[in-house]
Amino acid sequence: YQLKVISAEGTLQNALELAKDVQFGRMSEGRVKSLPSWDQECIHLGNMANQALSRGEAVPDEVYAKLVVVAIHRIDAENKKEPDPDALEPPPEYLGWVLEDFPETTAQAALLEKYISGYDAEAHIPSRWDRASTLAEALPKPPPDPTALIPSGIDLVIYIEAEKETSLRRCL
């Protein structure tokens, strides 16, 4: 199906490694500036994650969600990149992506949706019923339409809880 599997944990590990390379001087400041924007963002997010981990805290959901968005942008950039004429076969063009191990909660899904599509279910959308009129009473607010579709950046969420050994045995 030409789908790229994005692992939030793997993306975090990559970001932590990049951040450590910069922190320990294995990567010069000039080289960092020459990196693609998504790698620079990974370094920044890796620093944020590293700070949380060094304080003994969990990595914030915002960092995980932003890392997933960076990985999605990387896939888009890879698809747009010109293929190497000397390569034996062209690189695969991905038609979509599948997330592994993120989101795990409704709050994480809402946060990821906000970063992907800009949709925020908690944001207030101003309407004419927000403003009082001194000249005339407003009409009563109509009830919400239960059939109205809510814009979303997430097509489908499936949560499967299984032991790693069971999953590996079933896919082989």
Backbone as JSON Lines, residues from 0, in Angstrom:
{"i":0,"aa":"Y","n":[0.81,-1.2,0.0],"ca":[0.0,0.0,0.0],"c":[0.85,1.26,0.0]}
{"i":1,"aa":"Q","n":[2.15,1.11,0.05],"ca":[3.09,2.23,0.02],"c":[2.85,3.2,1.18]}
{"i":2,"aa":"L","n":[2.68,2.65,2.36],"ca":[2.51,3.46,3.56],"c":[3.79,3.42,4.37]}
{"i":3,"aa":"K","n":[4.17,4.54,4.9],"ca":[5.34,4.64,5.76],"c":[4.89,4.48,7.2]}
{"i":4,"aa":"V","n":[5.55,3.62,7.94],"ca":[5.25,3.42,9.35],"c":[6.1,4.4,10.16]}
{"i":5,"aa":"I","n":[5.43,5.22,10.95],"ca":[6.11,6.2,11.79],"c":[6.01,5.72,13.23]}
{"i":6,"aa":"S","n":[7.14,5.51,13.85],"ca":[7.19,5.12,15.26],"c":[7.53,6.36,16.07]}
{"i":7,"aa":"A","n":[6.64,6.75,16.96],"ca":[6.89,7.92,17.79],"c":[8.11,7.69,18.68]}
{"i":8,"aa":"E","n":[8.24,6.49,19.21],"ca":[9.38,6.17,20.08],"c":[10.68,6.2,19.28]}
{"i":9,"aa":"G","n":[10.67,5.66,18.07],"ca":[11.87,5.69,17.22],"c":[12.24,7.11,16.82]}
{"i":10,"aa":"T","n":[11.23,7.92,16.53],"ca":[11.47,9.32,16.18],"c":[12.04,10.07,17.37]}
{"i":11,"aa":"L","n":[11.55,9.77,18.58],"ca":[12.1,10.39,19.79],"c":[13.55,9.99,19.99]}
{"i":12,"aa":"Q","n":[13.86,8.72,19.82],"ca":[15.25,8.26,19.98],"c":[16.17,8.96,18.99]}
{"i":13,"aa":"N","n":[15.72,9.13,17.76],"ca":[16.5,9.84,16.74],"c":[16.73,11.29,17.16]}
{"i":14,"aa":"A","n":[15.68,11.94,17.67],"ca":[15.8,13.34,18.1],"c":[16.76,13.46,19.28]}
{"i":15,"aa":"L","n":[16.69,12.52,20.21],"ca":[17.61,12.55,21.36],"c":[19.05,12.37,20.91]}
{"i":16,"aa":"E","n":[19.28,11.47,19.94],"ca":[20.64,11.26,19.43],"c":[21.17,12.51,18.74]}
{"i":17,"aa":"L","n":[20.34,13.14,17.91],"ca":[20.77,14.38,17.25],"c":[21.09,15.47,18.27]}
{"i":18,"aa":"A","n":[20.24,15.6,19.29],"ca":[20.47,16.61,20.32],"c":[21.76,16.34,21.08]}
{"i":19,"aa":"K","n":[22.04,15.06,21.38],"ca":[23.28,14.71,22.08],"c":[24.5,14.98,21.21]}
{"i":20,"aa":"D","n":[24.39,14.73,19.9],"ca":[25.5,15.02,18.99],"c":[25.86,16.49,19.03]}
{"i":21,"aa":"V","n":[24.85,17.35,19.07],"ca":[25.1,18.79,19.15],"c":[25.65,19.16,20.52]}
{"i":22,"aa":"Q","n":[25.04,18.61,21.56],"ca":[25.43,18.93,22.93],"c":[26.88,18.53,23.22]}
{"i":23,"aa":"F","n":[27.3,17.38,22.74],"ca":[28.65,16.89,23.02],"c":[29.67,17.31,21.97]}
{"i":24,"aa":"G","n":[29.29,18.17,21.06],"ca":[30.23,18.72,20.08],"c":[30.56,17.8,18.92]}
{"i":25,"aa":"R","n":[29.8,16.73,18.74],"ca":[30.05,15.84,17.61],"c":[29.48,16.41,16.31]}
{"i":26,"aa":"M","n":[28.71,17.49,16.45],"ca":[28.14,18.16,15.28],"c":[28.34,19.66,15.46]}
{"i":27,"aa":"S","n":[29.0,20.29,14.49],"ca":[29.29,21.72,14.6],"c":[28.03,22.56,14.38]}
{"i":28,"aa":"E","n":[28.1,23.79,14.85],"ca":[26.97,24.71,14.68],"c":[26.71,24.97,13.2]}
{"i":29,"aa":"G","n":[27.78,25.06,12.4],"ca":[27.63,25.26,10.96],"c":[26.92,24.09,10.29]}
{"i":30,"aa":"R","n":[27.26,22.88,10.73],"ca":[26.61,21.7,10.16],"c":[25.13,21.65,10.55]}
{"i":31,"aa":"V","n":[24.82,22.07,11.78],"ca":[23.43,22.09,12.23],"c":[22.62,23.02,11.34]}
{"i":32,"aa":"K","n":[23.18,24.19,11.03],"ca":[22.45,25.16,10.2],"c":[22.28,24.67,8.77]}
{"i":33,"aa":"S","n":[23.14,23.76,8.32],"ca":[23.02,23.25,6.95],"c":[22.06,22.06,6.86]}
{"i":34,"aa":"L","n":[21.62,21.56,8.01],"ca":[20.68,20.44,8.02],"c":[19.3,20.9,7.52]}
{"i":35,"aa":"P","n":[18.51,19.96,7.0],"ca":[17.12,20.32,6.63],"c":[16.36,20.8,7.85]}
{"i":36,"aa":"S","n":[15.32,21.58,7.61],"ca":[14.56,22.18,8.71],"c":[13.98,21.13,9.65]}
{"i":37,"aa":"W","n":[13.57,19.96,9.12],"ca":[12.99,18.95,10.0],"c":[14.03,18.38,10.96]}
{"i":38,"aa":"D","n":[15.31,18.26,10.53],"ca":[16.35,17.79,11.44],"c":[16.65,18.85,12.5]}
{"i":39,"aa":"Q","n":[16.61,20.12,12.11],"ca":[16.82,21.18,13.09],"c":[15.7,21.17,14.13]}
{"i":40,"aa":"E","n":[14.48,20.94,13.68],"ca":[13.34,20.85,14.61],"c":[13.49,19.63,15.51]}
{"i":41,"aa":"C","n":[13.99,18.52,14.96],"ca":[14.24,17.32,15.77],"c":[15.25,17.6,16.87]}
{"i":42,"aa":"I","n":[16.29,18.36,16.55],"ca":[17.3,18.7,17.55],"c":[16.65,19.52,18.67]}
{"i":43,"aa":"H","n":[15.85,20.5,18.3],"ca":[15.17,21.34,19.3],"c":[14.25,20.49,20.17]}
{"i":44,"aa":"L","n":[13.46,19.62,19.55],"ca":[12.55,18.76,20.31],"c":[13.31,17.73,21.14]}
{"i":45,"aa":"G","n":[14.44,17.26,20.61],"ca":[15.28,16.34,21.38],"c":[15.83,17.01,22.63]}
{"i":46,"aa":"N","n":[16.2,18.29,22.52],"ca":[16.66,19.03,23.7],"c":[15.54,19.16,24.73]}
{"i":47,"aa":"M","n":[14.32,19.44,24.27],"ca":[13.18,19.56,25.19],"c":[12.92,18.22,25.9]}
{"i":48,"aa":"A","n":[12.97,17.13,25.13],"ca":[12.75,15.8,25.71],"c":[13.87,15.45,26.7]}
{"i":49,"aa":"N","n":[15.09,15.78,26.33],"ca":[16.23,15.49,27.19],"c":[16.13,16.24,28.51]}
{"i":50,"aa":"Q","n":[15.68,17.49,28.46],"ca":[15.5,18.27,29.69],"c":[14.46,17.62,30.6]}
{"i":51,"aa":"A","n":[13.35,17.18,30.01],"ca":[12.31,16.53,30.82],"c":[12.84,15.24,31.43]}
{"i":52,"aa":"L","n":[13.54,14.44,30.63],"ca":[14.06,13.17,31.13],"c":[15.11,13.38,32.21]}
{"i":53,"aa":"S","n":[15.94,14.41,32.07],"ca":[16.97,14.67,33.08],"c":[16.36,15.13,34.4]}
{"i":54,"aa":"R","n":[15.16,15.7,34.37],"ca":[14.45,16.07,35.59],"c":[13.67,14.89,36.16]}
{"i":55,"aa":"G","n":[13.7,13.75,35.47],"ca":[12.98,12.58,35.93],"c":[11.52,12.57,35.54]}
{"i":56,"aa":"E","n":[11.15,13.41,34.6],"ca":[9.76,13.51,34.16],"c":[9.57,12.75,32.85]}
{"i":57,"aa":"A","n":[8.33,12.5,32.51],"ca":[8.02,11.89,31.21],"c":[8.14,12.94,30.12]}
{"i":58,"aa":"V","n":[8.41,12.48,28.92],"ca":[8.47,13.38,27.78],"c":[7.07,13.94,27.54]}
{"i":59,"aa":"P","n":[6.92,15.26,27.42],"ca":[5.58,15.85,27.23],"c":[4.91,15.36,25.94]}
{"i":60,"aa":"D","n":[3.6,15.25,25.99],"ca":[2.84,14.84,24.81],"c":[3.06,15.78,23.64]}
{"i":61,"aa":"E","n":[3.26,17.08,23.92],"ca":[3.49,18.06,22.86],"c":[4.74,17.71,22.06]}
{"i":62,"aa":"V","n":[5.78,17.23,22.75],"ca":[7.02,16.87,22.06],"c":[6.78,15.67,21.16]}
{"i":63,"aa":"Y","n":[6.09,14.65,21.66],"ca":[5.78,13.49,20.83],"c":[4.95,13.89,19.61]}
{"i":64,"aa":"A","n":[3.92,14.71,19.82],"ca":[3.05,15.11,18.71],"c":[3.83,15.91,17.67]}
{"i":65,"aa":"K","n":[4.68,16.82,18.12],"ca":[5.48,17.62,17.18],"c":[6.48,16.75,16.44]}
{"i":66,"aa":"L","n":[7.04,15.75,17.11],"ca":[7.97,14.83,16.43],"c":[7.25,14.04,15.33]}
{"i":67,"aa":"V","n":[6.02,13.64,15.59],"ca":[5.24,12.93,14.57],"c":[4.99,13.84,13.37]}
{"i":68,"aa":"V","n":[4.66,15.1,13.63],"ca":[4.42,16.05,12.54],"c":[5.71,16.26,11.73]}
{"i":69,"aa":"V","n":[6.85,16.34,12.42],"ca":[8.14,16.47,11.73],"c":[8.38,15.25,10.84]}
{"i":70,"aa":"A","n":[8.06,14.06,11.35],"ca":[8.24,12.83,10.56],"c":[7.34,12.84,9.33]}
{"i":71,"aa":"I","n":[6.13,13.37,9.46],"ca":[5.22,13.47,8.32],"c":[5.78,14.43,7.27]}
{"i":72,"aa":"H","n":[6.32,15.56,7.73],"ca":[6.93,16.52,6.8],"c":[8.15,15.9,6.1]}
{"i":73,"aa":"R","n":[8.89,15.08,6.83],"ca":[10.06,14.41,6.24],"c":[9.62,13.47,5.12]}
{"i":74,"aa":"I","n":[8.51,12.75,5.31],"ca":[8.0,11.86,4.27],"c":[7.63,12.67,3.04]}
{"i":75,"aa":"D","n":[6.97,13.8,3.24],"ca":[6.59,14.66,2.12],"c":[7.83,15.14,1.37]}
{"i":76,"aa":"A","n":[8.86,15.54,2.11],"ca":[10.09,16.01,1.47],"c":[10.79,14.88,0.72]}
{"i":77,"aa":"E","n":[10.79,13.67,1.28],"ca":[11.39,12.53,0.6],"c":[10.65,12.22,-0.7]}
{"i":78,"aa":"N","n":[9.34,12.36,-0.7],"ca":[8.56,12.12,-1.92],"c":[8.86,13.15,-3.0]}
{"i":79,"aa":"K","n":[9.17,14.38,-2.6],"ca":[9.43,15.45,-3.56],"c":[10.87,15.48,-4.05]}
{"i":80,"aa":"K","n":[11.76,14.75,-3.35],"ca":[13.17,14.76,-3.69],"c":[13.39,14.08,-5.04]}
{"i":81,"aa":"E","n":[14.29,14.65,-5.82],"ca":[14.63,14.07,-7.12],"c":[15.37,12.75,-6.9]}
{"i":82,"aa":"P","n":[15.01,11.7,-7.63],"ca":[15.69,10.42,-7.46],"c":[17.13,10.49,-7.98]}
{"i":83,"aa":"D","n":[18.0,9.71,-7.37],"ca":[19.4,9.64,-7.78],"c":[19.48,8.89,-9.1]}
{"i":84,"aa":"P","n":[20.05,9.51,-10.15],"ca":[20.1,8.82,-11.45],"c":[21.0,7.59,-11.44]}
{"i":85,"aa":"D","n":[21.94,7.5,-10.49],"ca":[22.85,6.36,-10.42],"c":[22.28,5.21,-9.59]}
{"i":86,"aa":"A","n":[21.15,5.43,-8.94],"ca":[20.56,4.38,-8.09],"c":[20.03,3.25,-8.96]}
{"i":87,"aa":"L","n":[20.15,2.05,-8.45],"ca":[19.66,0.88,-9.19],"c":[18.15,0.88,-9.32]}
{"i":88,"aa":"E","n":[17.46,1.29,-8.26],"ca":[16.01,1.41,-8.33],"c":[15.59,2.68,-7.61]}
{"i":89,"aa":"P","n":[14.51,3.3,-8.07],"ca":[14.09,4.56,-7.45],"c":[13.59,4.33,-6.02]}
{"i":90,"aa":"P","n":[13.71,5.37,-5.17],"ca":[13.19,5.22,-3.81],"c":[11.67,5.13,-3.84]}
{"i":91,"aa":"P","n":[11.08,4.48,-2.85],"ca":[9.61,4.34,-2.86],"c":[8.94,5.68,-2.64]}
{"i":92,"aa":"E","n":[7.81,5.87,-3.3],"ca":[6.99,7.06,-3.06],"c":[5.85,6.63,-2.14]}
{"i":93,"aa":"Y","n":[5.81,7.27,-0.98],"ca":[4.81,6.9,0.01],"c":[3.5,7.63,-0.27]}
{"i":94,"aa":"L","n":[2.4,6.89,-0.18],"ca":[1.08,7.45,-0.42],"c":[0.37,7.82,0.87]}
{"i":95,"aa":"G","n":[0.99,7.53,1.99],"ca":[0.41,7.84,3.28],"c":[1.31,7.33,4.38]}
{"i":96,"aa":"W","n":[0.79,7.35,5.58],"ca":[1.58,6.92,6.73],"c":[0.68,6.3,7.78]}
{"i":97,"aa":"V","n":[1.3,5.48,8.62],"ca":[0.62,4.82,9.73],"c":[1.45,5.1,10.98]}
{"i":98,"aa":"L","n":[0.78,5.5,12.05],"ca":[1.48,5.77,13.31],"c":[1.51,4.53,14.17]}
{"i":99,"aa":"E","n":[2.67,4.31,14.77],"ca":[2.84,3.2,15.68],"c":[3.13,3.78,17.07]}
{"i":100,"aa":"D","n":[2.48,3.34,18.06],"ca":[2.68,3.67,19.47],"c":[2.34,5.1,19.89]}
{"i":101,"aa":"F","n":[1.61,5.8,19.08],"ca":[1.14,7.15,19.43],"c":[0.0,7.49,18.5]}
{"i":102,"aa":"P","n":[-1.07,8.08,18.95],"ca":[-1.45,8.47,20.31],"c":[-2.02,7.28,21.08]}
{"i":103,"aa":"E","n":[-1.91,7.37,22.39],"ca":[-2.44,6.33,23.25],"c":[-3.65,6.79,24.06]}
{"i":104,"aa":"T","n":[-3.87,8.09,24.12],"ca":[-5.01,8.63,24.87],"c":[-5.8,9.59,23.99]}
{"i":105,"aa":"T","n":[-7.01,9.9,24.43],"ca":[-7.84,10.85,23.69],"c":[-7.18,12.23,23.66]}
{"i":106,"aa":"A","n":[-6.56,12.63,24.76],"ca":[-5.89,13.93,24.82],"c":[-4.72,13.98,23.83]}
{"i":107,"aa":"Q","n":[-3.96,12.89,23.72],"ca":[-2.86,12.84,22.75],"c":[-3.4,12.9,21.32]}
{"i":108,"aa":"A","n":[-4.51,12.21,21.06],"ca":[-5.1,12.24,19.72],"c":[-5.58,13.64,19.36]}
{"i":109,"aa":"A","n":[-6.2,14.33,20.33],"ca":[-6.66,15.7,20.08],"c":[-5.49,16.64,19.84]}
{"i":110,"aa":"L","n":[-4.41,16.45,20.58],"ca":[-3.22,17.28,20.4],"c":[-2.58,17.03,19.03]}
{"i":111,"aa":"L","n":[-2.47,15.77,18.66],"ca":[-1.91,15.43,17.35],"c":[-2.78,16.01,16.24]}
{"i":112,"aa":"E","n":[-4.08,15.89,16.38],"ca":[-5.0,16.43,15.38],"c":[-4.82,17.94,15.24]}
{"i":113,"aa":"K","n":[-4.63,18.62,16.36],"ca":[-4.42,20.07,16.35],"c":[-3.15,20.43,15.57]}
{"i":114,"aa":"Y","n":[-2.08,19.67,15.79],"ca":[-0.81,19.96,15.11],"c":[-0.85,19.57,13.63]}
{"i":115,"aa":"I","n":[-1.64,18.56,13.29],"ca":[-1.7,18.14,11.89],"c":[-2.62,19.04,11.06]}
{"i":116,"aa":"S","n":[-3.83,19.27,11.57],"ca":[-4.83,19.97,10.76],"c":[-5.16,21.37,11.24]}
{"i":117,"aa":"G","n":[-4.76,21.69,12.46],"ca":[-5.13,22.99,13.02],"c":[-6.48,22.98,13.7]}
{"i":118,"aa":"Y","n":[-7.18,21.85,13.65],"ca":[-8.5,21.76,14.28],"c":[-8.34,21.62,15.79]}
{"i":119,"aa":"D","n":[-9.03,22.47,16.51],"ca":[-9.0,22.43,17.97],"c":[-10.44,22.4,18.46]}
{"i":120,"aa":"A","n":[-10.87,21.26,18.96],"ca":[-12.26,21.11,19.41],"c":[-12.58,22.03,20.57]}
{"i":121,"aa":"E","n":[-11.58,22.45,21.32],"ca":[-11.79,23.3,22.49],"c":[-11.83,24.79,22.14]}
{"i":122,"aa":"A","n":[-11.42,25.13,20.92],"ca":[-11.39,26.54,20.52],"c":[-12.82,27.06,20.37]}
{"i":123,"aa":"H","n":[-13.03,28.26,20.81],"ca":[-14.35,28.87,20.7],"c":[-14.46,29.56,19.34]}
{"i":124,"aa":"I","n":[-15.51,29.24,18.63],"ca":[-15.77,29.89,17.34],"c":[-16.81,30.97,17.59]}
{"i":125,"aa":"P","n":[-16.44,32.23,17.39],"ca":[-17.4,33.31,17.65],"c":[-18.65,33.19,16.77]}
{"i":126,"aa":"S","n":[-19.77,33.52,17.36],"ca":[-21.02,33.5,16.61],"c":[-21.82,34.75,16.97]}
{"i":127,"aa":"R","n":[-22.92,34.95,16.28],"ca":[-23.72,36.15,16.54],"c":[-24.4,36.1,17.91]}
{"i":128,"aa":"W","n":[-24.49,34.92,18.51],"ca":[-25.12,34.8,19.82],"c":[-24.17,35.23,20.95]}
{"i":129,"aa":"D","n":[-22.91,35.49,20.62],"ca":[-21.95,35.95,21.62],"c":[-22.13,37.43,21.95]}
{"i":130,"aa":"R","n":[-22.73,38.17,21.04],"ca":[-22.86,39.62,21.23],"c":[-24.31,39.96,21.6]}
{"i":131,"aa":"A","n":[-24.45,40.66,22.67],"ca":[-25.79,41.1,23.07],"c":[-26.13,42.38,22.31]}
{"i":132,"aa":"S","n":[-27.37,42.52,21.99],"ca":[-27.82,43.72,21.28],"c":[-28.71,44.53,22.23]}
{"i":133,"aa":"T","n":[-28.49,45.82,22.25],"ca":[-29.35,46.69,23.07],"c":[-30.6,47.08,22.3]}
{"i":134,"aa":"L","n":[-30.61,46.88,20.99],"ca":[-31.76,47.28,20.18],"c":[-32.82,46.19,20.05]}
{"i":135,"aa":"A","n":[-32.34,44.93,19.92],"ca":[-33.31,43.85,19.72],"c":[-32.77,42.57,20.36]}
{"i":136,"aa":"E","n":[-33.69,41.75,20.84],"ca":[-33.28,40.48,21.4],"c":[-32.83,39.55,20.28]}
{"i":137,"aa":"A","n":[-31.82,38.75,20.57],"ca":[-31.34,37.78,19.58],"c":[-32.31,36.61,19.52]}
{"i":138,"aa":"L","n":[-32.39,35.99,18.35],"ca":[-33.18,34.78,18.21],"c":[-32.56,33.69,19.07]}
{"i":139,"aa":"P","n":[-33.34,32.74,19.51],"ca":[-32.76,31.66,20.31],"c":[-31.73,30.89,19.48]}
{"i":140,"aa":"K","n":[-30.71,30.43,20.16],"ca":[-29.64,29.68,19.49],"c":[-30.18,28.32,19.06]}
{"i":141,"aa":"P","n":[-29.98,27.96,17.79],"ca":[-30.5,26.66,17.33],"c":[-29.69,25.52,17.95]}
{"i":142,"aa":"P","n":[-30.32,24.35,18.12],"ca":[-29.58,23.21,18.67],"c":[-28.52,22.75,17.68]}
{"i":143,"aa":"P","n":[-27.43,22.16,18.17],"ca":[-26.39,21.69,17.25],"c":[-26.91,20.57,16.36]}
{"i":144,"aa":"D","n":[-26.42,20.53,15.14],"ca":[-26.81,19.51,14.17],"c":[-26.03,18.23,14.46]}
{"i":145,"aa":"P","n":[-26.69,17.16,14.87],"ca":[-25.95,15.93,15.2],"c":[-25.36,15.24,13.97]}
{"i":146,"aa":"T","n":[-25.83,15.59,12.78],"ca":[-25.31,14.96,11.57],"c":[-24.15,15.74,10.95]}
{"i":147,"aa":"A","n":[-23.84,16.91,11.51],"ca":[-22.77,17.73,10.96],"c":[-21.42,17.04,11.18]}
{"i":148,"aa":"L","n":[-20.61,17.06,10.15],"ca":[-19.28,16.46,10.25],"c":[-18.31,17.43,10.89]}
{"i":149,"aa":"I","n":[-17.48,16.93,11.76],"ca":[-16.46,17.74,12.4],"c":[-15.18,17.59,11.58]}
{"i":150,"aa":"P","n":[-14.56,18.7,11.18],"ca":[-13.31,18.57,10.41],"c":[-12.24,17.89,11.27]}
{"i":151,"aa":"S","n":[-11.5,17.01,10.65],"ca":[-10.51,16.27,11.41],"c":[-9.28,15.98,10.56]}
{"i":152,"aa":"G","n":[-8.13,15.89,11.22],"ca":[-6.9,15.53,10.53],"c":[-6.59,14.06,10.69]}
{"i":153,"aa":"I","n":[-7.41,13.34,11.44],"ca":[-7.18,11.92,11.68],"c":[-8.29,11.14,11.0]}
{"i":154,"aa":"D","n":[-7.91,10.19,10.16],"ca":[-8.89,9.39,9.44],"c":[-9.42,8.24,10.27]}
{"i":155,"aa":"L","n":[-8.54,7.55,10.97],"ca":[-8.94,6.35,11.68],"c":[-7.98,6.08,12.83]}
{"i":156,"aa":"V","n":[-8.51,5.66,13.94],"ca":[-7.67,5.27,15.09],"c":[-8.07,3.87,15.49]}
{"i":157,"aa":"I","n":[-7.08,3.0,15.57],"ca":[-7.3,1.63,16.04],"c":[-6.29,1.4,17.15]}
{"i":158,"aa":"Y","n":[-6.79,0.97,18.29],"ca":[-5.91,0.67,19.42],"c":[-5.99,-0.81,19.69]}
{"i":159,"aa":"I","n":[-4.86,-1.49,19.53],"ca":[-4.8,-2.92,19.76],"c":[-3.79,-3.16,20.88]}
{"i":160,"aa":"E","n":[-4.25,-3.77,21.95],"ca":[-3.36,-4.08,23.06],"c":[-2.97,-5.54,22.94]}
{"i":161,"aa":"A","n":[-1.67,-5.77,22.78],"ca":[-1.18,-7.14,22.65],"c":[0.27,-7.19,23.12]}
{"i":162,"aa":"E","n":[0.67,-8.33,23.61],"ca":[2.07,-8.53,24.0],"c":[2.93,-8.51,22.75]}
{"i":163,"aa":"K","n":[4.17,-8.06,22.89],"ca":[5.08,-7.97,21.75],"c":[5.32,-9.34,21.12]}
{"i":164,"aa":"E","n":[5.49,-10.35,21.95],"ca":[5.74,-11.7,21.44],"c":[4.56,-12.21,20.63]}
{"i":165,"aa":"T","n":[3.35,-11.94,21.1],"ca":[2.15,-12.36,20.38],"c":[2.06,-11.67,19.03]}
{"i":166,"aa":"S","n":[2.34,-10.38,19.01],"ca":[2.29,-9.62,17.75],"c":[3.32,-10.16,16.75]}
{"i":167,"aa":"L","n":[4.53,-10.41,17.23],"ca":[5.58,-10.92,16.34],"c":[5.22,-12.31,15.82]}
{"i":168,"aa":"R","n":[4.67,-13.16,16.68],"ca":[4.32,-14.53,16.27],"c":[3.22,-14.48,15.2]}
{"i":169,"aa":"R","n":[2.25,-13.58,15.36],"ca":[1.13,-13.52,14.42],"c":[1.51,-12.91,13.08]}
{"i":170,"aa":"C","n":[2.51,-12.07,13.04],"ca":[2.85,-11.45,11.76],"c":[3.89,-12.25,10.99]}
{"i":171,"aa":"L","n":[4.44,-13.28,11.57],"ca":[5.43,-14.1,10.86],"c":[4.82,-15.31,10.23]}
